[in-house]
Amino acid sequence: MNKLMTLLAVPAIVIAVPCAAAQTTGHPSQVQLQQNMDTVLQIARNKSLNEQQKIKQIEGYANRYLDYQRISALAVGLPWRQFTPKQKTDFIDAFKEMIIGMYSHSALLGAEDAQVKLLPKFVENGKNKVDVFTEVRTKNGKQYEVAYQLYQVGSVYKVYNIRVDGVSLVTVYRNQFNELIKQKGIDGTIEVLRNKGLKKAESLS
């Protein structure tokens, strides 16, 4: 599995598999992450739903907690300033569709193939930003530390970045988007996302 797919699949697994409670889970962001895991696990293991129904429900649930606009801006980096309002909207929509599709399938697989532990480790990054940490152990024995970077909006904590063993999801995407924008332009990059998704565009052909 390449770095991009690992960075996306591992966090998806975190949301979808049984979680051993950490000794300290008192902060609201940690409590929310635990609830996210429990809820999506119930969806993934609901035998009365087919795969598409599960994906639709997981998508609806994830939409509440992923800030696609901020993730998109961070993933593109400086070129984001060159996007028109319409291009930003089109990019966010296409990027969201790609992320949620990959996320949902990984979550369904992860419900059976991995174990996750919510760690007591916790970092506050300013007034409303926090890092919440989990440990993922996959079926083949690999182990990852996954840090969710969240910011508070009212009573909800929204994800704006994820780090797997210290490697940032938005940084990995940014490297690929920068190459795509150089070669295909902004509209061409959006079209790549719409047509086949970034994971199939790694050759930048």
CSV table of N, CA, C and O in Angstrom, one decimal, residues 20-130:
chain,number,residue,atom,x,y,z
A,20,ALA,N,-10.5,0.1,22.4
A,20,ALA,CA,-10.3,-0.1,23.8
A,20,ALA,C,-10.2,1.3,24.5
A,20,ALA,O,-9.4,2.1,24.1
A,21,ALA,N,-11.0,1.6,25.4
A,21,ALA,CA,-11.1,2.9,26.1
A,21,ALA,C,-9.7,3.2,26.7
A,21,ALA,O,-9.1,2.4,27.4
A,22,ALA,N,-9.3,4.5,26.5
A,22,ALA,CA,-8.1,4.9,27.2
A,22,ALA,C,-8.3,5.2,28.6
A,22,ALA,O,-9.5,5.4,29.0
A,23,GLN,N,-7.3,5.3,29.4
A,23,GLN,CA,-7.4,5.6,30.8
A,23,GLN,C,-8.0,7.0,31.1
A,23,GLN,O,-8.7,7.2,32.0
A,24,THR,N,-7.6,7.9,30.2
A,24,THR,CA,-8.1,9.3,30.3
A,24,THR,C,-8.9,9.6,29.0
A,24,THR,O,-8.2,9.8,28.0
A,25,THR,N,-10.2,9.7,29.1
A,25,THR,CA,-11.0,10.1,27.9
A,25,THR,C,-11.9,11.2,28.3
A,25,THR,O,-13.0,11.3,27.8
A,26,GLY,N,-11.5,12.1,29.2
A,26,GLY,CA,-12.4,13.1,29.7
A,26,GLY,C,-12.6,14.3,28.8
A,26,GLY,O,-13.6,15.0,28.9
A,27,HIS,N,-11.7,14.6,27.9
A,27,HIS,CA,-11.8,15.8,27.1
A,27,HIS,C,-12.9,15.5,26.1
A,27,HIS,O,-13.0,14.4,25.5
A,28,PRO,N,-13.8,16.5,25.8
A,28,PRO,CA,-14.9,16.4,24.9
A,28,PRO,C,-14.5,15.8,23.5
A,28,PRO,O,-15.2,15.1,22.9
A,29,SER,N,-13.3,16.2,23.0
A,29,SER,CA,-12.8,15.7,21.7
A,29,SER,C,-12.6,14.2,21.7
A,29,SER,O,-12.8,13.5,20.7
A,30,GLN,N,-12.0,13.7,22.8
A,30,GLN,CA,-11.8,12.3,23.0
A,30,GLN,C,-13.1,11.5,23.1
A,30,GLN,O,-13.3,10.5,22.5
A,31,VAL,N,-14.0,12.1,23.9
A,31,VAL,CA,-15.3,11.5,24.0
A,31,VAL,C,-16.0,11.4,22.6
A,31,VAL,O,-16.6,10.4,22.3
A,32,GLN,N,-15.9,12.5,21.9
A,32,GLN,CA,-16.6,12.5,20.5
A,32,GLN,C,-16.0,11.4,19.6
A,32,GLN,O,-16.7,10.7,18.9
A,33,LEU,N,-14.6,11.3,19.6
A,33,LEU,CA,-14.0,10.3,18.8
A,33,LEU,C,-14.4,8.9,19.2
A,33,LEU,O,-14.7,8.1,18.3
A,34,GLN,N,-14.5,8.7,20.4
A,34,GLN,CA,-15.0,7.3,20.9
A,34,GLN,C,-16.4,7.1,20.4
A,34,GLN,O,-16.8,6.0,19.9
A,35,GLN,N,-17.3,8.1,20.4
A,35,GLN,CA,-18.7,8.0,20.0
A,35,GLN,C,-18.7,7.8,18.4
A,35,GLN,O,-19.5,7.0,17.9
A,36,ASN,N,-17.8,8.5,17.7
A,36,ASN,CA,-17.7,8.3,16.3
A,36,ASN,C,-17.4,6.8,16.0
A,36,ASN,O,-18.0,6.2,15.1
A,37,MET,N,-16.4,6.3,16.7
A,37,MET,CA,-16.0,4.9,16.4
A,37,MET,C,-17.2,3.9,16.7
A,37,MET,O,-17.5,3.0,15.9
A,38,ASP,N,-17.9,4.1,17.8
A,38,ASP,CA,-19.0,3.2,18.1
A,38,ASP,C,-20.1,3.3,17.1
A,38,ASP,O,-20.7,2.3,16.7
A,39,THR,N,-20.4,4.5,16.7
A,39,THR,CA,-21.6,4.7,15.8
A,39,THR,C,-21.3,4.1,14.4
A,39,THR,O,-22.1,3.4,13.8
A,40,VAL,N,-20.1,4.4,13.8
A,40,VAL,CA,-19.8,3.8,12.5
A,40,VAL,C,-19.6,2.3,12.6
A,40,VAL,O,-19.9,1.6,11.6
A,41,LEU,N,-19.1,1.8,13.7
A,41,LEU,CA,-19.0,0.4,13.8
A,41,LEU,C,-20.3,-0.3,13.7
A,41,LEU,O,-20.5,-1.3,13.1
A,42,GLN,N,-21.3,0.3,14.4
A,42,GLN,CA,-22.7,-0.2,14.3
A,42,GLN,C,-23.2,-0.3,12.9
A,42,GLN,O,-23.8,-1.2,12.5
A,43,ILE,N,-22.9,0.8,12.1
A,43,ILE,CA,-23.3,0.8,10.7
A,43,ILE,C,-22.6,-0.2,9.9
A,43,ILE,O,-23.2,-1.0,9.2
A,44,ALA,N,-21.3,-0.3,10.1
A,44,ALA,CA,-20.5,-1.3,9.3
A,44,ALA,C,-20.9,-2.7,9.6
A,44,ALA,O,-20.8,-3.6,8.7
A,45,ARG,N,-21.4,-3.0,10.8
A,45,ARG,CA,-21.7,-4.4,11.1
A,45,ARG,C,-23.2,-4.7,11.1
A,45,ARG,O,-23.6,-5.7,11.5
A,46,ASN,N,-24.0,-3.7,10.6
A,46,ASN,CA,-25.4,-3.9,10.5
A,46,ASN,C,-25.8,-4.9,9.3
A,46,ASN,O,-25.7,-4.5,8.2
A,47,LYS,N,-26.1,-6.1,9.6
A,47,LYS,CA,-26.3,-7.1,8.5
A,47,LYS,C,-27.6,-6.8,7.7
A,47,LYS,O,-27.8,-7.5,6.7
A,48,SER,N,-28.4,-5.9,8.2
A,48,SER,CA,-29.7,-5.6,7.5
A,48,SER,C,-29.4,-4.7,6.3
A,48,SER,O,-30.3,-4.4,5.5
A,49,LEU,N,-28.2,-4.1,6.3
A,49,LEU,CA,-27.9,-3.1,5.2
A,49,LEU,C,-26.9,-3.7,4.2
A,49,LEU,O,-26.0,-4.5,4.6
A,50,ASN,N,-27.1,-3.4,2.9
A,50,ASN,CA,-26.1,-3.8,1.9
A,50,ASN,C,-25.0,-2.8,1.9
A,50,ASN,O,-25.0,-1.8,2.7
A,51,GLU,N,-23.9,-3.1,1.1
A,51,GLU,CA,-22.7,-2.2,1.2
A,51,GLU,C,-23.0,-0.8,0.8
A,51,GLU,O,-22.5,0.2,1.5
A,52,GLN,N,-23.8,-0.5,-0.2
A,52,GLN,CA,-24.2,0.8,-0.6
A,52,GLN,C,-24.9,1.6,0.4
A,52,GLN,O,-24.7,2.8,0.7
A,53,GLN,N,-25.8,0.9,1.1
A,53,GLN,CA,-26.6,1.5,2.2
A,53,GLN,C,-25.7,1.9,3.4
A,53,GLN,O,-25.8,3.0,4.0
A,54,LYS,N,-24.7,1.0,3.7
A,54,LYS,CA,-23.7,1.3,4.7
A,54,LYS,C,-22.9,2.5,4.3
A,54,LYS,O,-22.7,3.4,5.2
A,55,ILE,N,-22.4,2.5,3.1
A,55,ILE,CA,-21.6,3.6,2.7
A,55,ILE,C,-22.3,5.0,2.7
A,55,ILE,O,-21.8,6.0,3.2
A,56,LYS,N,-23.6,4.9,2.3
A,56,LYS,CA,-24.4,6.2,2.4
A,56,LYS,C,-24.6,6.7,3.8
A,56,LYS,O,-24.5,7.9,4.1
A,57,GLN,N,-24.8,5.7,4.8
A,57,GLN,CA,-25.0,6.1,6.1
A,57,GLN,C,-23.7,6.6,6.8
A,57,GLN,O,-23.6,7.6,7.5
A,58,ILE,N,-22.6,5.9,6.4
A,58,ILE,CA,-21.2,6.4,6.9
A,58,ILE,C,-20.9,7.8,6.4
A,58,ILE,O,-20.4,8.6,7.1
A,59,GLU,N,-21.2,8.0,5.1
A,59,GLU,CA,-21.0,9.3,4.5
A,59,GLU,C,-21.8,10.4,5.2
A,59,GLU,O,-21.2,11.4,5.6
A,60,GLY,N,-23.0,10.1,5.5
A,60,GLY,CA,-23.9,11.1,6.2
A,60,GLY,C,-23.3,11.4,7.6
A,60,GLY,O,-23.4,12.6,8.0
A,61,TYR,N,-22.8,10.4,8.2
A,61,TYR,CA,-22.3,10.6,9.6
A,61,TYR,C,-21.0,11.4,9.5
A,61,TYR,O,-20.7,12.3,10.3
A,62,ALA,N,-20.1,11.0,8.6
A,62,ALA,CA,-18.8,11.6,8.5
A,62,ALA,C,-18.9,13.1,8.1
A,62,ALA,O,-18.0,13.9,8.5
A,63,ASN,N,-19.9,13.4,7.4
A,63,ASN,CA,-20.1,14.8,6.9
A,63,ASN,C,-20.2,15.8,8.1
A,63,ASN,O,-19.8,17.0,8.0
A,64,ARG,N,-20.6,15.3,9.2
A,64,ARG,CA,-20.8,16.2,10.4
A,64,ARG,C,-19.4,16.5,11.0
A,64,ARG,O,-19.3,17.5,11.7
A,65,TYR,N,-18.4,15.7,10.8
A,65,TYR,CA,-17.2,15.8,11.5
A,65,TYR,C,-15.9,16.1,10.7
A,65,TYR,O,-14.8,16.3,11.2
A,66,LEU,N,-16.1,16.1,9.4
A,66,LEU,CA,-14.9,16.4,8.5
A,66,LEU,C,-15.1,17.8,7.9
A,66,LEU,O,-16.2,18.0,7.2
A,67,ASP,N,-14.2,18.7,8.0
A,67,ASP,CA,-14.3,20.0,7.4
A,67,ASP,C,-13.6,20.0,6.1
A,67,ASP,O,-12.4,20.2,5.9
A,68,TYR,N,-14.4,19.7,5.0
A,68,TYR,CA,-13.9,19.5,3.7
A,68,TYR,C,-13.3,20.8,3.1
A,68,TYR,O,-12.3,20.7,2.4
A,69,GLN,N,-13.9,21.9,3.5
A,69,GLN,CA,-13.3,23.2,3.0
A,69,GLN,C,-11.9,23.4,3.5
A,69,GLN,O,-11.0,23.8,2.7
A,70,ARG,N,-11.7,23.2,4.8
A,70,ARG,CA,-10.4,23.5,5.4
A,70,ARG,C,-9.4,22.4,4.9
A,70,ARG,O,-8.3,22.8,4.6
A,71,ILE,N,-9.9,21.2,4.8
A,71,ILE,CA,-9.0,20.1,4.4
A,71,ILE,C,-8.5,20.4,2.9
A,71,ILE,O,-7.4,20.3,2.6
A,72,SER,N,-9.5,20.9,2.1
A,72,SER,CA,-9.1,21.2,0.7
A,72,SER,C,-8.1,22.3,0.6
A,72,SER,O,-7.1,22.2,-0.1
A,73,ALA,N,-8.3,23.4,1.4
A,73,ALA,CA,-7.4,24.5,1.3
A,73,ALA,C,-6.0,24.1,1.8
A,73,ALA,O,-5.0,24.5,1.2
A,74,LEU,N,-5.9,23.4,2.9
A,74,LEU,CA,-4.6,22.9,3.4
A,74,LEU,C,-4.0,22.0,2.4
A,74,LEU,O,-2.8,22.0,2.2
A,75,ALA,N,-4.8,21.1,1.7
A,75,ALA,CA,-4.2,20.1,0.8
A,75,ALA,C,-3.7,20.8,-0.4
A,75,ALA,O,-2.7,20.3,-1.0
A,76,VAL,N,-4.3,21.8,-0.9
A,76,VAL,CA,-3.8,22.5,-2.1
A,76,VAL,C,-2.7,23.5,-1.7
A,76,VAL,O,-1.7,23.6,-2.5
A,77,GLY,N,-2.7,24.1,-0.6
A,77,GLY,CA,-1.7,25.0,-0.2
A,77,GLY,C,-1.8,26.4,-0.9
A,77,GLY,O,-2.9,26.9,-1.2
A,78,LEU,N,-0.6,27.0,-1.2
A,78,LEU,CA,-0.6,28.4,-1.7
A,78,LEU,C,-1.4,28.6,-3.0
A,78,LEU,O,-2.1,29.6,-3.2
A,79,PRO,N,-1.5,27.6,-3.9
A,79,PRO,CA,-2.3,27.8,-5.1
A,79,PRO,C,-3.8,28.0,-4.9
A,79,PRO,O,-4.5,28.5,-5.7
A,80,TRP,N,-4.2,27.6,-3.6
A,80,TRP,CA,-5.6,27.8,-3.3
A,80,TRP,C,-6.1,29.3,-3.5
A,80,TRP,O,-7.2,29.6,-3.9
A,81,ARG,N,-5.1,30.2,-3.3
A,81,ARG,CA,-5.5,31.6,-3.5
A,81,ARG,C,-5.8,32.0,-4.9
A,81,ARG,O,-6.4,33.0,-5.2
A,82,GLN,N,-5.3,31.2,-5.9
A,82,GLN,CA,-5.5,31.4,-7.3
A,82,GLN,C,-6.9,30.9,-7.8
A,82,GLN,O,-7.3,31.2,-8.9
A,83,PHE,N,-7.5,30.1,-7.0
A,83,PHE,CA,-8.8,29.5,-7.3
A,83,PHE,C,-9.9,30.6,-7.3
A,83,PHE,O,-9.9,31.4,-6.4
A,84,THR,N,-10.8,30.5,-8.3
A,84,THR,CA,-12.0,31.4,-8.2
A,84,THR,C,-12.9,30.8,-7.2
A,84,THR,O,-12.8,29.6,-6.9
A,85,PRO,N,-13.9,31.5,-6.8
A,85,PRO,CA,-14.9,30.9,-5.9
A,85,PRO,C,-15.6,29.7,-6.4
A,85,PRO,O,-15.8,28.7,-5.7
A,86,LYS,N,-15.9,29.7,-7.7
A,86,LYS,CA,-16.5,28.5,-8.4
A,86,LYS,C,-15.5,27.3,-8.4
A,86,LYS,O,-15.9,26.2,-8.1
A,87,GLN,N,-14.3,27.6,-8.7
A,87,GLN,CA,-13.3,26.5,-8.7
A,87,GLN,C,-13.1,25.9,-7.3
A,87,GLN,O,-12.9,24.7,-7.2
A,88,LYS,N,-13.2,26.8,-6.3
A,88,LYS,CA,-13.1,26.3,-4.9
A,88,LYS,C,-14.2,25.3,-4.6
A,88,LYS,O,-14.0,24.2,-4.0
A,89,THR,N,-15.4,25.8,-5.0
A,89,THR,CA,-16.6,25.0,-4.7
A,89,THR,C,-16.5,23.6,-5.5
A,89,THR,O,-16.8,22.6,-4.9
A,90,ASP,N,-16.1,23.7,-6.8
A,90,ASP,CA,-16.0,22.5,-7.6
A,90,ASP,C,-15.0,21.5,-7.0
A,90,ASP,O,-15.2,20.3,-7.0
A,91,PHE,N,-13.8,22.1,-6.6
A,91,PHE,CA,-12.8,21.3,-6.1
A,91,PHE,C,-13.2,20.6,-4.8
A,91,PHE,O,-13.0,19.4,-4.6
A,92,ILE,N,-13.8,21.4,-3.9
A,92,ILE,CA,-14.3,20.8,-2.6
A,92,ILE,C,-15.2,19.7,-2.8
A,92,ILE,O,-15.1,18.6,-2.2
A,93,ASP,N,-16.2,19.9,-3.7
A,93,ASP,CA,-17.2,18.8,-4.0
A,93,ASP,C,-16.5,17.6,-4.6
A,93,ASP,O,-16.8,16.4,-4.2
A,94,ALA,N,-15.6,17.7,-5.5
A,94,ALA,CA,-14.9,16.6,-6.1
A,94,ALA,C,-14.0,15.9,-5.1
A,94,ALA,O,-13.9,14.6,-5.1
A,95,PHE,N,-13.3,16.7,-4.3
A,95,PHE,CA,-12.4,16.1,-3.3
A,95,PHE,C,-13.1,15.4,-2.3
A,95,PHE,O,-12.8,14.3,-1.8
A,96,LYS,N,-14.3,15.9,-1.8
A,96,LYS,CA,-15.1,15.3,-0.8
A,96,LYS,C,-15.6,14.0,-1.3
A,96,LYS,O,-15.6,13.0,-0.6
A,97,GLU,N,-16.1,13.9,-2.6
A,97,GLU,CA,-16.6,12.7,-3.1
A,97,GLU,C,-15.5,11.6,-3.2
A,97,GLU,O,-15.8,10.4,-2.9
A,98,MET,N,-14.3,12.0,-3.5
A,98,MET,CA,-13.2,11.0,-3.6
A,98,MET,C,-12.8,10.5,-2.2
A,98,MET,O,-12.7,9.3,-1.9
A,99,ILE,N,-12.7,11.5,-1.2
A,99,ILE,CA,-12.3,11.1,0.1
A,99,ILE,C,-13.4,10.2,0.7
A,99,ILE,O,-13.1,9.1,1.3
A,100,ILE,N,-14.7,10.5,0.6
A,100,ILE,CA,-15.7,9.8,1.3
A,100,ILE,C,-15.8,8.4,0.7
A,100,ILE,O,-16.1,7.4,1.4
A,101,GLY,N,-15.6,8.3,-0.6
A,101,GLY,CA,-15.7,7.0,-1.3
A,101,GLY,C,-14.6,6.1,-0.8
A,101,GLY,O,-14.8,4.9,-0.4
A,102,MET,N,-13.4,6.6,-0.7
A,102,MET,CA,-12.2,5.8,-0.2
A,102,MET,C,-12.4,5.5,1.2
A,102,MET,O,-12.2,4.4,1.7
A,103,TYR,N,-12.8,6.5,2.0
A,103,TYR,CA,-13.0,6.4,3.4
A,103,TYR,C,-14.0,5.3,3.8
A,103,TYR,O,-13.8,4.4,4.6
A,104,SER,N,-15.2,5.3,3.1
A,104,SER,CA,-16.2,4.4,3.4
A,104,SER,C,-15.8,2.9,3.2
A,104,SER,O,-16.1,2.1,4.0
A,105,HIS,N,-15.2,2.7,2.0
A,105,HIS,CA,-14.8,1.3,1.7
A,105,HIS,C,-13.7,0.8,2.7
A,105,HIS,O,-13.8,-0.3,3.1
A,106,SER,N,-12.8,1.7,3.0
A,106,SER,CA,-11.8,1.3,4.0
A,106,SER,C,-12.4,1.1,5.4
A,106,SER,O,-12.0,0.2,6.1
A,107,ALA,N,-13.4,1.9,5.7
A,107,ALA,CA,-14.1,1.7,7.0
A,107,ALA,C,-14.8,0.3,7.1
A,107,ALA,O,-14.7,-0.4,8.1
A,108,LEU,N,-15.4,-0.1,6.0
A,108,LEU,CA,-16.1,-1.4,6.0
A,108,LEU,C,-15.1,-2.5,6.1
A,108,LEU,O,-15.3,-3.5,6.9
A,109,LEU,N,-14.0,-2.4,5.5
A,109,LEU,CA,-12.9,-3.4,5.6
A,109,LEU,C,-12.3,-3.4,7.0
A,109,LEU,O,-12.1,-4.5,7.6
A,110,GLY,N,-12.1,-2.2,7.5
A,110,GLY,CA,-11.5,-2.1,8.8
A,110,GLY,C,-12.3,-2.7,9.9
A,110,GLY,O,-11.8,-3.0,11.0
A,111,ALA,N,-13.6,-2.7,9.8
A,111,ALA,CA,-14.5,-3.2,10.8
A,111,ALA,C,-14.2,-4.6,11.2
A,111,ALA,O,-14.5,-5.0,12.3
A,112,GLU,N,-13.6,-5.4,10.3
A,112,GLU,CA,-13.3,-6.8,10.6
A,112,GLU,C,-11.8,-7.0,10.7
A,112,GLU,O,-11.4,-8.1,11.3
A,113,ASP,N,-10.9,-6.1,10.2
A,113,ASP,CA,-9.5,-6.5,10.1
A,113,ASP,C,-8.5,-5.7,11.0
A,113,ASP,O,-7.3,-5.9,10.9
A,114,ALA,N,-9.0,-4.9,11.9
A,114,ALA,CA,-8.1,-4.1,12.7
A,114,ALA,C,-8.6,-3.9,14.1
A,114,ALA,O,-9.8,-4.1,14.4
A,115,GLN,N,-7.7,-3.5,15.0
A,115,GLN,CA,-8.0,-3.2,16.3
A,115,GLN,C,-7.4,-1.8,16.6
A,115,GLN,O,-6.4,-1.4,16.2
A,116,VAL,N,-8.2,-1.0,17.4
A,116,VAL,CA,-7.8,0.4,17.7
A,116,VAL,C,-7.9,0.7,19.2
A,116,VAL,O,-8.8,0.2,19.8
A,117,LYS,N,-6.9,1.4,19.6
A,117,LYS,CA,-6.9,1.9,21.0
A,117,LYS,C,-6.9,3.4,21.1
A,117,LYS,O,-6.0,4.0,20.5
A,118,LEU,N,-7.8,4.0,21.8
A,118,LEU,CA,-7.8,5.4,22.0
A,118,LEU,C,-6.8,5.7,23.1
A,118,LEU,O,-6.9,5.2,24.2
A,119,LEU,N,-5.8,6.5,22.8
A,119,LEU,CA,-4.7,6.8,23.7
A,119,LEU,C,-5.0,8.0,24.6
A,119,LEU,O,-5.7,8.9,24.2
A,120,PRO,N,-4.5,7.9,25.8
A,120,PRO,CA,-4.6,9.1,26.7
A,120,PRO,C,-3.8,10.3,26.3
A,120,PRO,O,-4.1,11.4,26.7
A,121,LYS,N,-2.9,10.1,25.4
A,121,LYS,CA,-2.1,11.2,24.9
A,121,LYS,C,-3.0,12.2,24.2
A,121,LYS,O,-3.9,11.9,23.5
A,122,PHE,N,-2.7,13.5,24.6
A,122,PHE,CA,-3.6,14.6,24.1
A,122,PHE,C,-2.8,15.9,24.1
A,122,PHE,O,-2.0,16.2,25.0
A,123,VAL,N,-3.0,16.7,23.0
A,123,VAL,CA,-2.3,17.9,22.9
A,123,VAL,C,-3.3,19.1,22.5
A,123,VAL,O,-4.1,18.9,21.6
A,124,GLU,N,-3.2,20.2,23.2
A,124,GLU,CA,-3.9,21.4,22.9
A,124,GLU,C,-3.1,22.3,22.1
A,124,GLU,O,-2.0,22.6,22.5
A,125,ASN,N,-3.6,22.7,20.9
A,125,ASN,CA,-2.9,23.6,20.0
A,125,ASN,C,-3.6,25.0,19.9
A,125,ASN,O,-4.2,25.3,18.9
A,126,GLY,N,-3.5,25.7,20.9
A,126,GLY,CA,-4.2,27.0,20.9
A,126,GLY,C,-5.5,26.9,21.5
A,126,GLY,O,-5.9,26.0,22.2
A,127,LYS,N,-6.3,27.9,21.3
A,127,LYS,CA,-7.6,28.1,22.0
A,127,LYS,C,-8.6,27.0,21.7
A,127,LYS,O,-9.2,26.4,22.6
A,128,ASN,N,-8.8,26.7,20.4
A,128,ASN,CA,-9.8,25.8,20.0
A,128,ASN,C,-9.4,24.5,19.2
A,128,ASN,O,-10.2,23.8,18.6
A,129,LYS,N,-8.0,24.3,19.2
A,129,LYS,CA,-7.5,23.2,18.4
A,129,LYS,C,-6.9,22.1,19.3
A,129,LYS,O,-6.2,22.5,20.3
A,130,VAL,N,-7.1,20.9,19.0
A,130,VAL,CA,-6.6,19.8,19.7
A,130,VAL,C,-6.1,18.7,18.8
A,130,VAL,O,-6.5,18.5,17.7
